[in-house]
Amino acid sequence: MSKKSFETLLTHAGSKPDEYHGAVNVPPHRMSTIVFRNYADFEKVPNVPYSYGRAGTPSSAAFEEAIAAIEGAYRSVSTCSGLSAIVTVLMAFTQAGDHVLMTDNCYGPSRKSCEEILRRFGVDVEYYPPMIGADIAKLFRPNTKLVFMEAPGSLTFEVQDIGAITAAAKKAGIKTAIDNSWATPLFFRPLEFGIDVSMMTATKYVSGHSDCMLGVVSTNEESWPQVKRTALMLGLCGGSEELYLGLRGLRTLNVRMLQHQKNALDIATWLSAQPQVKRVHHPALPSCPGHENWKKYYKGSSGTFGIILHQTNREKIAAMLDGMEIFNLGFSWGGFESLLFPEQPKPIRTAAAWEEEGFSLRLHIGLEDAEDIRADLAAGLARL
Ligand SMILES: Cc1ncc(COP(=O)(O)O)c(C=O)c1O
């Protein structure tokens, strides 16, 4: 496709009506076995588009083509979940004896993968304070191979100085990767900032309907062979239905994200003025650590942010959470529906202590009417 605006790419990238009888959606390809017409064709493997389901199908190719287009990436590879995309990145650039710098506010299972996989295979993982900026260079060792960022951080929402960290790593010849699931390329395009690898859980905003697990890694040209080979050798591949849903979700990412943004900003601003709320960690509000970095690097904000409540009494918190009518408790975000997640960050952090004394709550603001969402929260806060 010739150079098109982001919204047009979202709408059309990966679509191939000529190949599917005019259908605008690439149908799900349920393929494991792919047969060859003759021995000469068989001999061309792996230099053929499709040879075996795990190595790629027209469903994965269409999704990956669309993601690469919106990321401005050389190529993208899909995996069966966001976590498997993270593990692919962690394993692609490391071997025994290497050192990895991982942000202290990363998604919990990213940390567990470092502890339970990388360490077991002899990779030294060091967690760094998320707001370290250019001082990251002080942590570099001769064997540092990867700096992993996540912005804003899971649960705590600090926005890292992505530019300073990336510049320092580049100067030292160290690979950089970022979990960009919160912003999606609509609001931040990591490869344009010189980051080598961008990964997303497409389970969240990309698919957007809370009905599929999917991950994707996008890279520059230099990083591609290692990432693609690692995903292949780990045996990670998206399911045909999930890839279909991922691509279908992408078509409406723009409109959904703009509505999540609007609703979440409205609710976060209102929460900032509520007496039960100690602090609001929404990257687009000045009360969020790293707000200046958000202003510097991001084009918008999604629907997910954190708050700290003054109240910490378990019974009062339970009364608030159990009585919600619109919000449910859940381990996810990024779908059409509002969710609350009451995980506490304090015990998880090791490099930069989490000093907030109140009760942490992550909110995902869905596509419901903002007044209804506000009323549900107001009644919840009153129960505290
Ligand atoms: C920031 C972040 N990255 C990655 C993941 C993992 O994605 P998945 O659940 O698709 O494995 C999650 C899941 O909640 C997440 O919040």
Short mmCIF file of C-alpha atoms and ligand atoms in Angstrom, two decimals:
data_model
loop_
_atom_site.label_atom_id
_atom_site.label_comp_id
_atom_site.label_asym_id
_atom_site.label_seq_id
_atom_site.Cartn_x
_atom_site.Cartn_y
_atom_site.Cartn_z
CA MET A 1 0.00 0.00 0.00
CA SER A 2 1.36 3.48 -0.83
CA LYS A 3 1.91 5.80 2.13
CA LYS A 4 -1.39 6.19 3.96
CA SER A 5 -2.48 7.85 7.18
CA PHE A 6 -2.62 5.79 10.33
CA GLU A 7 -6.42 5.53 10.38
CA THR A 8 -6.50 4.33 6.79
CA LEU A 9 -3.88 1.68 7.51
CA LEU A 10 -5.91 0.52 10.52
CA THR A 11 -8.92 0.13 8.29
CA HIS A 12 -7.31 -1.59 5.31
CA ALA A 13 -3.88 -3.09 6.09
CA GLY A 14 -3.86 -6.87 5.67
CA SER A 15 -7.17 -6.92 3.77
CA LYS A 16 -7.06 -8.96 0.53
CA PRO A 17 -10.50 -9.02 -1.14
CA ASP A 18 -9.03 -10.18 -4.45
CA GLU A 19 -7.85 -13.41 -2.82
CA TYR A 20 -11.11 -14.14 -0.98
CA HIS A 21 -13.91 -13.68 -3.49
CA GLY A 22 -14.29 -10.03 -2.53
CA ALA A 23 -14.57 -10.63 1.24
CA VAL A 24 -13.08 -7.65 3.06
CA ASN A 25 -12.11 -9.81 6.04
CA VAL A 26 -9.45 -12.51 5.66
CA PRO A 27 -11.31 -15.62 6.85
CA PRO A 28 -9.88 -17.73 9.71
CA HIS A 29 -7.60 -20.38 8.20
CA ARG A 30 -7.77 -23.54 10.28
CA MET A 31 -4.59 -25.09 9.01
CA SER A 32 -2.06 -27.51 10.41
CA THR A 33 -1.20 -29.72 7.43
CA ILE A 34 -0.35 -27.94 4.23
CA VAL A 35 0.27 -30.29 1.32
CA PHE A 36 2.62 -29.81 -1.63
CA ARG A 37 1.74 -30.46 -5.26
CA ASN A 38 5.00 -32.26 -5.95
CA TYR A 39 8.53 -32.91 -4.70
CA ALA A 40 9.94 -29.83 -6.45
CA ASP A 41 7.53 -27.63 -4.43
CA PHE A 42 8.41 -29.51 -1.24
CA GLU A 43 12.11 -28.80 -1.85
CA LYS A 44 11.42 -25.05 -1.81
CA VAL A 45 10.62 -25.10 1.95
CA PRO A 46 11.31 -22.85 3.89
CA ASN A 47 11.22 -20.39 0.99
CA VAL A 48 7.48 -20.73 0.50
CA PRO A 49 4.76 -18.61 2.14
CA TYR A 50 3.15 -21.52 3.98
CA SER A 51 4.52 -24.95 4.86
CA TYR A 52 2.97 -25.94 8.21
CA GLY A 53 0.33 -24.29 10.41
CA ARG A 54 2.65 -23.37 13.26
CA ALA A 55 5.04 -21.56 10.92
CA GLY A 56 2.36 -19.25 9.53
CA THR A 57 -1.00 -19.18 7.76
CA PRO A 58 -2.83 -16.56 5.71
CA SER A 59 -4.59 -15.59 9.00
CA SER A 60 -1.33 -14.86 10.81
CA ALA A 61 0.17 -13.20 7.73
CA ALA A 62 -2.76 -10.78 7.42
CA PHE A 63 -2.71 -9.84 11.11
CA GLU A 64 1.08 -9.45 11.15
CA GLU A 65 1.07 -7.39 7.95
CA ALA A 66 -1.48 -5.00 9.48
CA ILE A 67 0.38 -4.69 12.79
CA ALA A 68 3.72 -4.09 11.03
CA ALA A 69 2.07 -1.36 8.97
CA ILE A 70 0.68 0.52 11.98
CA GLU A 71 3.87 0.02 14.03
CA GLY A 72 6.06 1.22 11.16
CA ALA A 73 7.99 -2.01 11.74
CA TYR A 74 10.09 -4.13 9.43
CA ARG A 75 7.97 -7.16 10.33
CA SER A 76 5.76 -8.52 13.11
CA VAL A 77 5.19 -11.99 14.48
CA SER A 78 2.05 -13.11 16.29
CA THR A 79 2.06 -15.36 19.33
CA CYS A 80 -0.59 -17.08 21.43
CA SER A 81 -0.68 -14.42 24.20
CA GLY A 82 0.89 -11.16 25.30
CA LEU A 83 3.00 -13.05 27.82
CA SER A 84 4.39 -15.38 25.16
CA ALA A 85 5.32 -12.29 23.11
CA ILE A 86 7.26 -10.97 26.13
CA VAL A 87 9.02 -14.31 26.70
CA THR A 88 9.95 -14.37 23.00
CA VAL A 89 11.64 -10.98 23.34
CA LEU A 90 13.41 -11.91 26.58
CA MET A 91 14.77 -15.13 25.07
CA ALA A 92 15.57 -13.76 21.61
CA PHE A 93 18.40 -11.52 22.76
CA THR A 94 19.89 -13.39 25.70
CA GLN A 95 22.00 -16.41 26.51
CA ALA A 96 23.74 -17.77 29.63
CA GLY A 97 26.09 -15.19 31.12
CA ASP A 98 24.17 -12.15 29.80
CA HIS A 99 22.69 -9.33 31.87
CA VAL A 100 19.18 -7.90 31.32
CA LEU A 101 17.79 -4.66 32.71
CA MET A 102 14.06 -4.91 33.40
CA THR A 103 11.93 -2.02 34.65
CA ASP A 104 10.79 -2.53 38.26
CA ASN A 105 7.18 -1.60 37.44
CA CYS A 106 6.75 -4.25 34.74
CA TYR A 107 3.72 -6.50 34.33
CA GLY A 108 3.89 -9.15 37.10
CA PRO A 109 4.26 -12.24 34.87
CA SER A 110 7.04 -10.44 32.91
CA ARG A 111 8.96 -10.35 36.19
CA LYS A 112 8.07 -13.98 36.92
CA SER A 113 9.31 -15.00 33.45
CA CYS A 114 12.61 -13.28 34.20
CA GLU A 115 12.86 -15.08 37.54
CA GLU A 116 11.61 -18.49 36.50
CA ILE A 117 12.98 -18.76 32.97
CA LEU A 118 15.85 -16.35 32.31
CA ARG A 119 17.54 -16.95 35.67
CA ARG A 120 17.20 -20.72 35.29
CA PHE A 121 19.06 -20.47 31.98
CA GLY A 122 21.90 -18.45 33.49
CA VAL A 123 20.80 -14.92 32.56
CA ASP A 124 21.32 -12.27 35.25
CA VAL A 125 18.25 -10.02 35.58
CA GLU A 126 18.46 -6.66 37.31
CA TYR A 127 15.38 -4.52 37.98
CA TYR A 128 15.89 -0.79 37.55
CA PRO A 129 13.88 2.13 38.96
CA PRO A 130 11.40 3.09 36.23
CA MET A 131 12.16 6.81 36.51
CA ILE A 132 15.91 6.31 36.11
CA GLY A 133 16.14 8.11 32.74
CA ALA A 134 19.65 8.60 31.33
CA ASP A 135 21.18 7.23 34.54
CA ILE A 136 20.35 3.78 33.19
CA ALA A 137 23.84 3.98 31.64
CA LYS A 138 25.32 3.61 35.15
CA LEU A 139 23.82 0.11 35.30
CA PHE A 140 25.27 -1.07 32.00
CA ARG A 141 27.81 -3.88 32.19
CA PRO A 142 29.92 -5.35 29.41
CA ASN A 143 27.45 -8.26 29.24
CA THR A 144 24.21 -6.17 29.24
CA LYS A 145 22.23 -7.30 26.19
CA LEU A 146 18.73 -5.94 26.67
CA VAL A 147 16.92 -3.03 28.33
CA PHE A 148 13.21 -3.77 28.69
CA MET A 149 10.77 -0.87 29.26
CA GLU A 150 7.07 -0.72 29.99
CA ALA A 151 5.29 2.61 29.93
CA PRO A 152 3.19 3.40 31.75
CA GLY A 153 4.05 0.70 34.29
CA SER A 154 1.58 -2.00 35.24
CA LEU A 155 -0.44 -1.07 38.35
CA THR A 156 1.59 2.06 39.20
CA PHE A 157 1.53 3.95 35.87
CA GLU A 158 4.86 5.80 36.02
CA VAL A 159 5.78 6.94 32.51
CA GLN A 160 9.44 6.31 31.77
CA ASP A 161 11.80 8.69 29.99
CA ILE A 162 11.75 6.42 26.98
CA GLY A 163 13.91 8.73 24.86
CA ALA A 164 16.71 9.04 27.44
CA ILE A 165 16.79 5.30 28.16
CA THR A 166 16.76 4.38 24.48
CA ALA A 167 19.49 6.88 23.60
CA ALA A 168 21.76 5.58 26.40
CA ALA A 169 21.23 1.96 25.36
CA LYS A 170 21.80 2.74 21.69
CA LYS A 171 25.08 4.46 22.50
CA ALA A 172 26.22 1.34 24.35
CA GLY A 173 25.04 -1.02 21.59
CA ILE A 174 22.36 -2.60 23.81
CA LYS A 175 18.99 -3.74 22.44
CA THR A 176 15.84 -2.00 23.65
CA ALA A 177 12.33 -3.39 23.89
CA ILE A 178 9.06 -2.00 25.23
CA ASP A 179 5.71 -3.37 26.30
CA ASN A 180 3.48 -0.89 24.44
CA SER A 181 0.15 -2.54 25.24
CA TRP A 182 -1.32 0.46 27.10
CA ALA A 183 -0.81 3.03 24.34
CA THR A 184 -0.93 0.89 21.18
CA PRO A 185 0.69 2.47 18.08
CA LEU A 186 -2.24 4.89 17.95
CA PHE A 187 -0.71 6.89 20.81
CA PHE A 188 2.96 5.85 20.75
CA ARG A 189 5.07 4.25 18.04
CA PRO A 190 8.19 2.76 19.67
CA LEU A 191 10.11 2.02 16.47
CA GLU A 192 9.88 5.65 15.40
CA PHE A 193 11.69 6.52 18.63
CA GLY A 194 14.55 4.16 17.83
CA ILE A 195 13.40 1.31 20.08
CA ASP A 196 14.37 -2.02 18.48
CA VAL A 197 11.38 -4.08 19.52
CA SER A 198 7.76 -3.26 20.38
CA MET A 199 5.47 -5.87 21.88
CA MET A 200 1.78 -5.81 22.70
CA THR A 201 -0.78 -8.04 24.25
CA ALA A 202 -3.41 -7.97 21.50
CA THR A 203 -5.69 -9.55 24.10
CA LYS A 204 -6.32 -6.00 25.31
CA TYR A 205 -7.07 -2.93 23.15
CA VAL A 206 -6.14 -4.46 19.79
CA SER A 207 -8.80 -7.19 19.85
CA GLY A 208 -10.82 -5.05 22.26
CA HIS A 209 -13.73 -7.38 23.02
CA SER A 210 -12.44 -9.54 25.90
CA ASP A 211 -12.84 -12.70 23.87
CA CYS A 212 -9.40 -13.80 22.73
CA MET A 213 -5.77 -14.26 23.82
CA LEU A 214 -3.17 -12.97 21.38
CA GLY A 215 0.27 -11.34 21.38
CA VAL A 216 2.47 -9.68 18.81
CA VAL A 217 6.10 -8.59 18.53
CA SER A 218 7.23 -5.99 15.97
CA THR A 219 10.85 -5.21 15.19
CA ASN A 220 13.27 -3.24 13.08
CA GLU A 221 15.12 -5.09 10.33
CA GLU A 222 18.22 -5.86 12.38
CA SER A 223 16.30 -7.46 15.25
CA TRP A 224 13.89 -9.45 13.09
CA PRO A 225 15.76 -12.74 12.48
CA GLN A 226 16.37 -13.38 16.20
CA VAL A 227 12.78 -12.60 17.18
CA LYS A 228 11.19 -14.61 14.37
CA ARG A 229 13.44 -17.64 14.95
CA THR A 230 12.79 -17.56 18.70
CA ALA A 231 9.00 -17.39 18.31
CA LEU A 232 9.22 -20.25 15.81
CA MET A 233 11.44 -22.41 18.00
CA LEU A 234 9.32 -21.79 21.10
CA GLY A 235 6.41 -23.10 19.06
CA LEU A 236 4.32 -19.99 19.64
CA CYS A 237 1.54 -19.22 17.22
CA GLY A 238 -1.83 -17.49 17.41
CA GLY A 239 -4.96 -19.56 16.84
CA SER A 240 -6.87 -18.95 13.61
CA GLU A 241 -10.00 -17.55 15.33
CA GLU A 242 -7.90 -15.35 17.62
CA LEU A 243 -5.96 -13.92 14.68
CA TYR A 244 -9.24 -13.21 12.92
CA LEU A 245 -10.58 -11.44 16.03
CA GLY A 246 -7.31 -9.52 16.43
CA LEU A 247 -7.50 -8.17 12.90
CA ARG A 248 -11.21 -7.42 13.23
CA GLY A 249 -10.53 -5.52 16.45
CA LEU A 250 -7.84 -3.47 14.76
CA ARG A 251 -10.39 -2.05 12.33
CA THR A 252 -12.13 -0.17 15.14
CA LEU A 253 -9.11 0.51 17.38
CA ASN A 254 -9.15 4.19 16.56
CA VAL A 255 -12.76 4.90 17.52
CA ARG A 256 -12.67 2.66 20.59
CA MET A 257 -9.45 4.17 21.90
CA LEU A 258 -10.72 7.71 21.45
CA GLN A 259 -13.82 6.86 23.48
CA HIS A 260 -11.78 5.03 26.17
CA GLN A 261 -9.55 8.11 26.31
CA LYS A 262 -12.49 10.51 26.67
CA ASN A 263 -14.30 8.46 29.32
CA ALA A 264 -11.14 7.73 31.31
CA LEU A 265 -9.99 11.37 31.36
CA ASP A 266 -13.43 12.44 32.47
CA ILE A 267 -13.52 9.86 35.28
CA ALA A 268 -9.87 10.37 36.35
CA THR A 269 -10.36 14.14 36.60
CA TRP A 270 -13.51 13.66 38.65
CA LEU A 271 -11.81 11.10 40.92
CA SER A 272 -8.99 13.61 41.59
CA ALA A 273 -11.52 15.79 43.40
CA GLN A 274 -13.09 13.05 45.55
CA PRO A 275 -12.15 13.11 49.27
CA GLN A 276 -11.78 9.31 49.47
CA VAL A 277 -9.13 9.38 46.71
CA LYS A 278 -5.57 10.15 47.77
CA ARG A 279 -3.96 10.21 44.34
CA VAL A 280 -4.80 9.53 40.71
CA HIS A 281 -2.11 7.97 38.55
CA HIS A 282 -3.39 8.74 35.08
CA PRO A 283 -0.48 9.52 32.69
CA ALA A 284 -2.31 12.52 31.21
CA LEU A 285 -2.77 14.16 34.63
CA PRO A 286 0.04 16.05 36.44
CA SER A 287 -0.43 13.85 39.56
CA CYS A 288 1.01 10.85 37.68
CA PRO A 289 4.76 10.20 38.04
CA GLY A 290 6.29 10.75 34.61
CA HIS A 291 3.44 12.96 33.34
CA GLU A 292 6.08 15.18 31.66
CA ASN A 293 7.37 12.12 29.79
CA TRP A 294 3.84 11.29 28.69
CA LYS A 295 3.51 14.82 27.30
CA LYS A 296 6.85 14.48 25.54
CA TYR A 297 6.32 11.09 23.89
CA TYR A 298 2.62 10.21 23.68
CA LYS A 299 -0.16 11.36 21.37
CA GLY A 300 -2.97 10.31 23.70
CA SER A 301 -4.01 8.20 26.65
CA SER A 302 -6.03 5.01 26.84
CA GLY A 303 -8.66 3.91 29.33
CA THR A 304 -6.50 2.34 32.05
CA PHE A 305 -5.10 4.12 35.11
CA GLY A 306 -4.58 3.74 38.84
CA ILE A 307 -5.87 5.41 41.99
CA ILE A 308 -4.81 5.27 45.63
CA LEU A 309 -7.58 5.27 48.21
CA HIS A 310 -7.10 6.63 51.73
CA GLN A 311 -9.16 3.75 53.10
CA THR A 312 -7.27 0.47 53.67
CA ASN A 313 -9.75 -1.39 55.89
CA ARG A 314 -10.48 -4.73 54.20
CA GLU A 315 -14.20 -4.80 55.04
CA LYS A 316 -14.76 -1.28 53.74
CA ILE A 317 -12.82 -2.04 50.54
CA ALA A 318 -14.84 -5.24 50.08
CA ALA A 319 -18.08 -3.28 50.57
CA MET A 320 -17.00 -0.84 47.87
CA LEU A 321 -15.93 -3.52 45.38
CA ASP A 322 -18.74 -6.03 45.98
CA GLY A 323 -21.49 -3.47 45.51
CA MET A 324 -20.38 -2.21 42.09
CA GLU A 325 -23.03 -2.48 39.39
CA ILE A 326 -21.11 -1.67 36.19
CA PHE A 327 -17.57 -2.52 37.22
CA ASN A 328 -16.49 -6.11 37.72
CA LEU A 329 -13.28 -7.38 39.29
CA GLY A 330 -10.98 -8.93 36.73
CA PHE A 331 -7.39 -9.58 35.73
CA SER A 332 -7.74 -7.77 32.44
CA TRP A 333 -8.27 -4.40 30.75
CA GLY A 334 -8.59 -3.11 27.21
CA GLY A 335 -12.02 -4.60 26.48
CA PHE A 336 -15.29 -2.72 25.94
CA GLU A 337 -16.30 -3.16 29.59
CA SER A 338 -15.17 -1.39 32.75
CA LEU A 339 -13.06 -3.40 35.18
CA LEU A 340 -11.40 -2.97 38.56
CA PHE A 341 -8.22 -4.73 39.66
CA PRO A 342 -7.26 -4.48 43.35
CA GLU A 343 -3.66 -5.77 43.25
CA GLN A 344 -1.20 -4.04 45.65
CA PRO A 345 2.19 -3.09 44.14
CA LYS A 346 4.21 -2.74 47.34
CA PRO A 347 5.32 -6.38 47.82
CA ILE A 348 6.28 -6.76 44.16
CA ARG A 349 8.81 -3.93 43.81
CA THR A 350 12.51 -4.43 44.53
CA ALA A 351 14.47 -1.59 42.86
CA ALA A 352 12.32 1.44 43.67
CA ALA A 353 10.17 0.98 46.78
CA TRP A 354 6.48 1.82 46.34
CA GLU A 355 5.93 4.29 49.18
CA GLU A 356 2.20 5.01 48.77
CA GLU A 357 0.43 3.92 51.95
CA GLY A 358 -3.15 3.77 50.68
CA PHE A 359 -5.06 1.02 48.81
CA SER A 360 -4.19 0.73 45.09
CA LEU A 361 -6.87 0.12 42.55
CA ARG A 362 -6.43 -0.19 38.79
CA LEU A 363 -9.39 1.01 36.75
CA HIS A 364 -10.15 0.17 33.17
CA ILE A 365 -12.78 2.58 31.90
CA GLY A 366 -14.92 0.92 29.28
CA LEU A 367 -17.28 2.22 26.63
CA GLU A 368 -20.32 2.56 28.88
CA ASP A 369 -21.88 5.99 29.39
CA ALA A 370 -19.47 8.13 31.46
CA GLU A 371 -22.30 9.37 33.71
CA ASP A 372 -23.28 5.78 34.57
CA ILE A 373 -19.63 4.92 35.28
CA ARG A 374 -19.28 7.96 37.50
CA ALA A 375 -22.48 7.13 39.41
CA ASP A 376 -21.27 3.56 40.03
CA LEU A 377 -17.93 4.84 41.34
CA ALA A 378 -19.54 7.57 43.44
CA ALA A 379 -21.77 5.00 45.14
CA GLY A 380 -18.71 2.75 45.65
CA LEU A 381 -16.67 5.54 47.21
CA ALA A 382 -19.59 6.36 49.50
CA ARG A 383 -19.49 2.75 50.81
CA LEU A 384 -15.93 3.39 52.04
C1 LIG B 1 1.04 -4.67 30.44
C2 LIG B 1 0.72 -6.09 30.08
N1 LIG B 1 1.54 -6.74 29.24
C3 LIG B 1 1.31 -8.02 28.90
C4 LIG B 1 0.24 -8.71 29.39
C5 LIG B 1 0.06 -10.15 29.02
O1 LIG B 1 -0.91 -10.30 28.06
P1 LIG B 1 -1.74 -11.66 27.90
O2 LIG B 1 -2.73 -11.68 29.03
O3 LIG B 1 -2.32 -11.53 26.55
O4 LIG B 1 -0.77 -12.79 28.01
C6 LIG B 1 -0.68 -8.07 30.23
C7 LIG B 1 -1.86 -8.78 30.72
O5 LIG B 1 -2.60 -8.32 31.57
C8 LIG B 1 -0.42 -6.73 30.61
O6 LIG B 1 -1.22 -6.08 31.47
#
